[in-house]
Short mmCIF file of C-alpha atoms and ligand atoms in Angstrom, two decimals:
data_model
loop_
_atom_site.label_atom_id
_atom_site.label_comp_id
_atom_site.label_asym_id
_atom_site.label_seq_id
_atom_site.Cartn_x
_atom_site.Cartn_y
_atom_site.Cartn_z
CA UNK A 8 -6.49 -11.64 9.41
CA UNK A 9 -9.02 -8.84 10.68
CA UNK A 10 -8.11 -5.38 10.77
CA UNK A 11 -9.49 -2.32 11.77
CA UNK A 12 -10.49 -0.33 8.70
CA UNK A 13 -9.59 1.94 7.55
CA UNK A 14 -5.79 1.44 8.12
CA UNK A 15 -3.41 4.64 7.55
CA UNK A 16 -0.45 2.82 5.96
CA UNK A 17 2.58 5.57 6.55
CA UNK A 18 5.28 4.83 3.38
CA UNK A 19 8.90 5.10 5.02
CA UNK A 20 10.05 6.56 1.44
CA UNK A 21 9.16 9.83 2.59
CA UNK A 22 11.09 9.20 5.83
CA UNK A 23 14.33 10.75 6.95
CA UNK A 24 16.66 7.65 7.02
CA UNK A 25 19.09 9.31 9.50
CA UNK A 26 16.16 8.80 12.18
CA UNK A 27 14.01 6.29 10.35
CA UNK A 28 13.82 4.32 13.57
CA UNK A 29 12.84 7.39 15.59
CA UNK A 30 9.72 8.38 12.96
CA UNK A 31 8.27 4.89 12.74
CA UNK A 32 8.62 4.90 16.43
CA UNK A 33 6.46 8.69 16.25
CA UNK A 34 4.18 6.39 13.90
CA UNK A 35 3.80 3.63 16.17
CA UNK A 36 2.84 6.30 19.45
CA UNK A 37 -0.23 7.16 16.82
CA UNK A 38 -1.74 3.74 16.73
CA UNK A 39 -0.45 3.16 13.84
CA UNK A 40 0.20 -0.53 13.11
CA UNK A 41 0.45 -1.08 9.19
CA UNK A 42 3.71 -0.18 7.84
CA UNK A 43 3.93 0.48 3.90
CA UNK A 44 7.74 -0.05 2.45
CA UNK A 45 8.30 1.34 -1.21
CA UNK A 46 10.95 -0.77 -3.05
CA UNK A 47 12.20 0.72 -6.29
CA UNK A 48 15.24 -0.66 -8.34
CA UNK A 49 15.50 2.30 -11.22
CA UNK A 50 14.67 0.31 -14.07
CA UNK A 51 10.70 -0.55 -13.80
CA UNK A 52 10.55 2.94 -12.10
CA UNK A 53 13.00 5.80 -12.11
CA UNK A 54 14.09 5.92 -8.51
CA UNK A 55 15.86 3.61 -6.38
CA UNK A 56 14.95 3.63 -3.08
CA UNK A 57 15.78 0.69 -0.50
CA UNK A 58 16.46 -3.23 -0.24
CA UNK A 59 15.41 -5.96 2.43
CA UNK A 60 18.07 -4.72 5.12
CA UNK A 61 16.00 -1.75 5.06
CA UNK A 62 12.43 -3.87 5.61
CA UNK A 63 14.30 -5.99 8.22
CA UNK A 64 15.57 -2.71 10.40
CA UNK A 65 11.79 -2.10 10.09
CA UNK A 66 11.00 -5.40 11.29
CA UNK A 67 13.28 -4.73 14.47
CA UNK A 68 12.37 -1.54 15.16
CA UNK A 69 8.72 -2.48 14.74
CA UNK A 70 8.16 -6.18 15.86
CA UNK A 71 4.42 -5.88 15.77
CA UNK A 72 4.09 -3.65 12.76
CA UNK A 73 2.38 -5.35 9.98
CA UNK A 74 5.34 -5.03 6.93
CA UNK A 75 3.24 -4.25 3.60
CA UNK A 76 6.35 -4.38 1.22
CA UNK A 77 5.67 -2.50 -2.14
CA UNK A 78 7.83 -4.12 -4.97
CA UNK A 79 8.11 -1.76 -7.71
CA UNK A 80 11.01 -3.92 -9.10
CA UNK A 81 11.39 -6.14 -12.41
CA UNK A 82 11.76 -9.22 -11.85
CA UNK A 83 9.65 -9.68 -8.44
CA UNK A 84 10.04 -13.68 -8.22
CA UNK A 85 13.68 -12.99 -7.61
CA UNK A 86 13.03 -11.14 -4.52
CA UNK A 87 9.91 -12.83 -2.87
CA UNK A 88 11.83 -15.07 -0.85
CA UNK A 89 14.24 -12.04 0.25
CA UNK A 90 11.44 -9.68 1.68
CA UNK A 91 9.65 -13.07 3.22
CA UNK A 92 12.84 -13.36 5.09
CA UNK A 93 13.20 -9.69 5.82
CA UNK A 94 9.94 -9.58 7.83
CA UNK A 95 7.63 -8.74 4.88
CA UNK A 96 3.80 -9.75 5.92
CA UNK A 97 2.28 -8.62 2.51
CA UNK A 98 4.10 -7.98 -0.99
CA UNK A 99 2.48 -6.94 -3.16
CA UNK A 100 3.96 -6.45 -7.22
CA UNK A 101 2.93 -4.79 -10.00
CA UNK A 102 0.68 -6.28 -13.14
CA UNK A 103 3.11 -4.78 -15.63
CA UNK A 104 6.57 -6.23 -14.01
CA UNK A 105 4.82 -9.51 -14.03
CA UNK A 106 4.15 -11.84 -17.18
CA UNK A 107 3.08 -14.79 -15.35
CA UNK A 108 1.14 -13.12 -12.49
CA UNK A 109 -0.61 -15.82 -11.43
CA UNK A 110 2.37 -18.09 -10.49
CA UNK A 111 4.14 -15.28 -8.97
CA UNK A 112 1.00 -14.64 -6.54
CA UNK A 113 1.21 -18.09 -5.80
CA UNK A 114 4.60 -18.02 -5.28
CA UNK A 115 4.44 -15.24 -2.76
CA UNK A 116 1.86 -17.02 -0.59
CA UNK A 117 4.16 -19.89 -0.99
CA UNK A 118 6.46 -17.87 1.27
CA UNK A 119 3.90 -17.11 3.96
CA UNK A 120 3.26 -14.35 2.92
CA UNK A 121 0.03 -11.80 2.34
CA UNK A 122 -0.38 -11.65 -1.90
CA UNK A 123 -1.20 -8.33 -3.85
CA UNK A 124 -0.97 -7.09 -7.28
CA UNK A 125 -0.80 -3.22 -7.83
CA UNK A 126 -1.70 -1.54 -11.06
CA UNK A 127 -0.54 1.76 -12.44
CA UNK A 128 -2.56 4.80 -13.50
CA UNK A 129 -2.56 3.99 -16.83
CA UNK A 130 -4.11 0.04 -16.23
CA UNK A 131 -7.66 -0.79 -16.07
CA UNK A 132 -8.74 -2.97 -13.23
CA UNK A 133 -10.35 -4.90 -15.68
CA UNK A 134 -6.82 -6.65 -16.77
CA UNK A 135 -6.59 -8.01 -13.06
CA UNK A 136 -10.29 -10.01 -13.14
CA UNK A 137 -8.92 -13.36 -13.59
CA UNK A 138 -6.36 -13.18 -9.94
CA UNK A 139 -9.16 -11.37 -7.89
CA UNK A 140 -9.54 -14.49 -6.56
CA UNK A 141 -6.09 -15.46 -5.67
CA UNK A 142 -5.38 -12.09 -3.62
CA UNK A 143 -5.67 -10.43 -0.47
CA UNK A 144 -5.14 -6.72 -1.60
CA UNK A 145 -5.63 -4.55 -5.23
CA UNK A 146 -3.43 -1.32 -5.06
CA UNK A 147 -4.37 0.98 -7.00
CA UNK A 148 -1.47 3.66 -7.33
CA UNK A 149 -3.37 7.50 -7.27
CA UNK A 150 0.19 8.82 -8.60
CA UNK A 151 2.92 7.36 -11.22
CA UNK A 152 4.77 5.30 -9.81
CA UNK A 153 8.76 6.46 -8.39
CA UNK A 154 8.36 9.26 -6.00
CA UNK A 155 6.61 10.90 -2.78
CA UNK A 156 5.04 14.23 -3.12
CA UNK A 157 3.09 13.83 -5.80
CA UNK A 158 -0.47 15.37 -6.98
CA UNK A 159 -3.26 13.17 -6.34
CA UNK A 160 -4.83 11.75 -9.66
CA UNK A 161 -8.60 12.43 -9.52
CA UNK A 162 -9.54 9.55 -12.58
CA UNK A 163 -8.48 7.02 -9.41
CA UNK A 164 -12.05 7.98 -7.78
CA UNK A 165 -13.55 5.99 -10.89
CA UNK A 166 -11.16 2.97 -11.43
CA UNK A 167 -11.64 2.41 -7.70
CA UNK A 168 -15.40 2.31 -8.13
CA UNK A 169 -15.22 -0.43 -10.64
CA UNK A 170 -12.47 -2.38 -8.66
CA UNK A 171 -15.57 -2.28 -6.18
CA UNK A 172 -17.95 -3.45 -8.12
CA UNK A 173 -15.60 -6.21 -9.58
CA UNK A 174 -15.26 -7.41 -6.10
CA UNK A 175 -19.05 -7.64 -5.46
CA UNK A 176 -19.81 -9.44 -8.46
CA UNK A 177 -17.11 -12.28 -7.68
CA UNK A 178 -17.57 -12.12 -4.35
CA UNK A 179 -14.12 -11.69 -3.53
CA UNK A 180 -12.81 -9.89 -0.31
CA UNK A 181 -9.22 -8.36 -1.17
CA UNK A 182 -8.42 -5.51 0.11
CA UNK A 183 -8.64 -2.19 -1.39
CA UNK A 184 -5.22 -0.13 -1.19
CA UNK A 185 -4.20 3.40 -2.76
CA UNK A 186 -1.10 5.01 -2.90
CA UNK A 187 0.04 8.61 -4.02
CA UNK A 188 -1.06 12.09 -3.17
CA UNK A 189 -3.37 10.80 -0.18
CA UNK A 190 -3.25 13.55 2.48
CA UNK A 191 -6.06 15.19 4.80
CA UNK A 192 -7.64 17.12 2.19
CA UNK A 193 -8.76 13.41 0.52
CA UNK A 194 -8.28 10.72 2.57
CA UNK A 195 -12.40 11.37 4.07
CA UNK A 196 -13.31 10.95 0.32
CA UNK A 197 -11.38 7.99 -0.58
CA UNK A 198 -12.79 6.00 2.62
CA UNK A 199 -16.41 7.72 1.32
CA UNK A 200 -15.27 5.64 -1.88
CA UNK A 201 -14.57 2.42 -0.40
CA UNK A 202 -11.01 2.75 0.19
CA UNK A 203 -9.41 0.38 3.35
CA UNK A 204 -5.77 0.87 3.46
CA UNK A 205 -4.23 4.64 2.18
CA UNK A 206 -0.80 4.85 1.68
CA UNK A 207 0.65 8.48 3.23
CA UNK A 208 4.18 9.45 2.70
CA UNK A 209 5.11 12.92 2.71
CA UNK A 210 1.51 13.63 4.66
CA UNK A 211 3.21 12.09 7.49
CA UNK A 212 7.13 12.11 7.17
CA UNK A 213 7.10 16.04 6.02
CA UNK A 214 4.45 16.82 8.95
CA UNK A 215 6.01 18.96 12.52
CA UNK A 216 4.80 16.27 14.11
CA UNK A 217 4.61 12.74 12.84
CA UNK A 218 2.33 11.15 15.70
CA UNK A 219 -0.49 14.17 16.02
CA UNK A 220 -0.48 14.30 11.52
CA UNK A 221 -1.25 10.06 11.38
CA UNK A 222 -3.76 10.79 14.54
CA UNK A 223 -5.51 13.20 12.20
CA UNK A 224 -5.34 10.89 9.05
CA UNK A 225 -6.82 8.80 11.12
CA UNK A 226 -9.50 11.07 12.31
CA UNK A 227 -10.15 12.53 8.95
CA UNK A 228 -10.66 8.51 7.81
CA UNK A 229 -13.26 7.36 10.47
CA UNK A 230 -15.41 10.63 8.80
CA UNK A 231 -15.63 8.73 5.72
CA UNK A 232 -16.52 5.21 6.96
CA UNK A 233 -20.15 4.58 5.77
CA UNK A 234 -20.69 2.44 9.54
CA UNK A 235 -19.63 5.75 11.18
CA UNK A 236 -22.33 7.07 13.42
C1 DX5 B 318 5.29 6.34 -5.44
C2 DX5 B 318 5.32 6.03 -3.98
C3 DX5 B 318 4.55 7.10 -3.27
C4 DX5 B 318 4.62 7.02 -1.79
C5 DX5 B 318 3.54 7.88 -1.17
O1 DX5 B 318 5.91 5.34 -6.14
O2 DX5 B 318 4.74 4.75 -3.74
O3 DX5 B 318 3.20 7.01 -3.69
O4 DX5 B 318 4.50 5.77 -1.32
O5 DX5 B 318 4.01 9.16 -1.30
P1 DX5 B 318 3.07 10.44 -1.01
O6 DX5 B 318 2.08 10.05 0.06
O7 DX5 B 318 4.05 11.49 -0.56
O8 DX5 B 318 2.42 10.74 -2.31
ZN1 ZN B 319 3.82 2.10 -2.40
#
């Protein structure tokens, strides 16, 4: 699937659920077409957030939206099928809720389905080398994991560096994700650094206005990208 990088990826965590419909809608006015859903179930992080009713409301309210479903759950396998059905086009789960990643990549293409693996701040990219292959996207999450509004963490510049550099050497062509503390002041930067697809949360969901803040994400992006004339 081609898309046009970079891709703002707006998190609904950071949305107010009473008009959830109405902001992704405000989202959607902005161009924006990539659609990043936080799943949390309190025990592999300490927040709970939302289910697949909530990714399949997304789905209707957003029938062209691609669904990048963010399982920061124990026990992924469990759920792959659920999110599949919910309208999930990626799903991507994390190297340390996983003890037989490869299979569970697998099994998530197996569903028709987009594959990634995410790591936390503390995880090198060097424990993900052997599934590079296997994958469409590498997250790398630029906060710890469980909440929105969190401070950017500035060590992410490097791992994301080597994640490149891991990707040239095996020739792969995953994508390149972050998500946490991503906002106007950094998001040129990160694109500058190779970055494709930047999860925003409270950048967006906490801004006046939701369409003109992911028009100037967007802006702010294009800066960075190295073709940009
Ligand atoms: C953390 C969440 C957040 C969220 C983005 O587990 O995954 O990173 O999506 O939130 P902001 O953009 O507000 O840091
Ligand atoms: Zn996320």
């Amino acid at each position: 699937m081609d898309f046009d990088l970079p891709i703002i990826a707006p998190s609904i965590l950071a949305a107010d659920y009473t008009k959830l419909g109405e902001q992704i809608g405000e989202c959607l006015k902005g161009d924006i077409r990539w659609i990043h859903c936080d799943i949390m179930d309190g025990h592999f992080v300490p927040n709970i957030s939302f289910g697949p009713d909530v990714v399949a409301a997304t789905r209707r309210t957003a029938p062209e939206a691609f669904l990048d479903v963010h399982l920061m759950i124990e026990k992924p396998d469990n759920y792959i099928e659920a999110f599949s059905d919910a309208g999930a086009d990626l799903i991507s789960v994390h190297y340390e809720a996983c003890p037989h990643l490869h299979s569970t990549l697998q099994n998530i293409r197996h569903h028709g389905c987009m594959n990634g693996v995410v790591i936390n701040p503390g995880t090198s990219v060097e424990l993900i080398e052997p599934v590079l292959n296997l994958i469409d996207l590498v997250l790398i999450m630029t906060v710890n994991p469980g909440f929105g509004g969190q401070l950017f963490i500035d060590e992410s510049y490097d791992k994301i560096r080597r994640l490149i550099a891991m990707r040239n050497e095996k020739q792969s062509n995953f994508l390149i994700e972050v998500d946490g503390g991503v906002g106007l002041k950094n998001i040129r930067k990160l694109v500058e650094t190779g970055v494709e697809v930047l999860v925003t949360g409270s950048s967006v969901f906490k801004a006046d206005d939701i369409t003109k803040r992911v028009k100037e994400l967007k802006e702010k992006a294009n800066l960075g990208r190295k073709d940009f004339v």
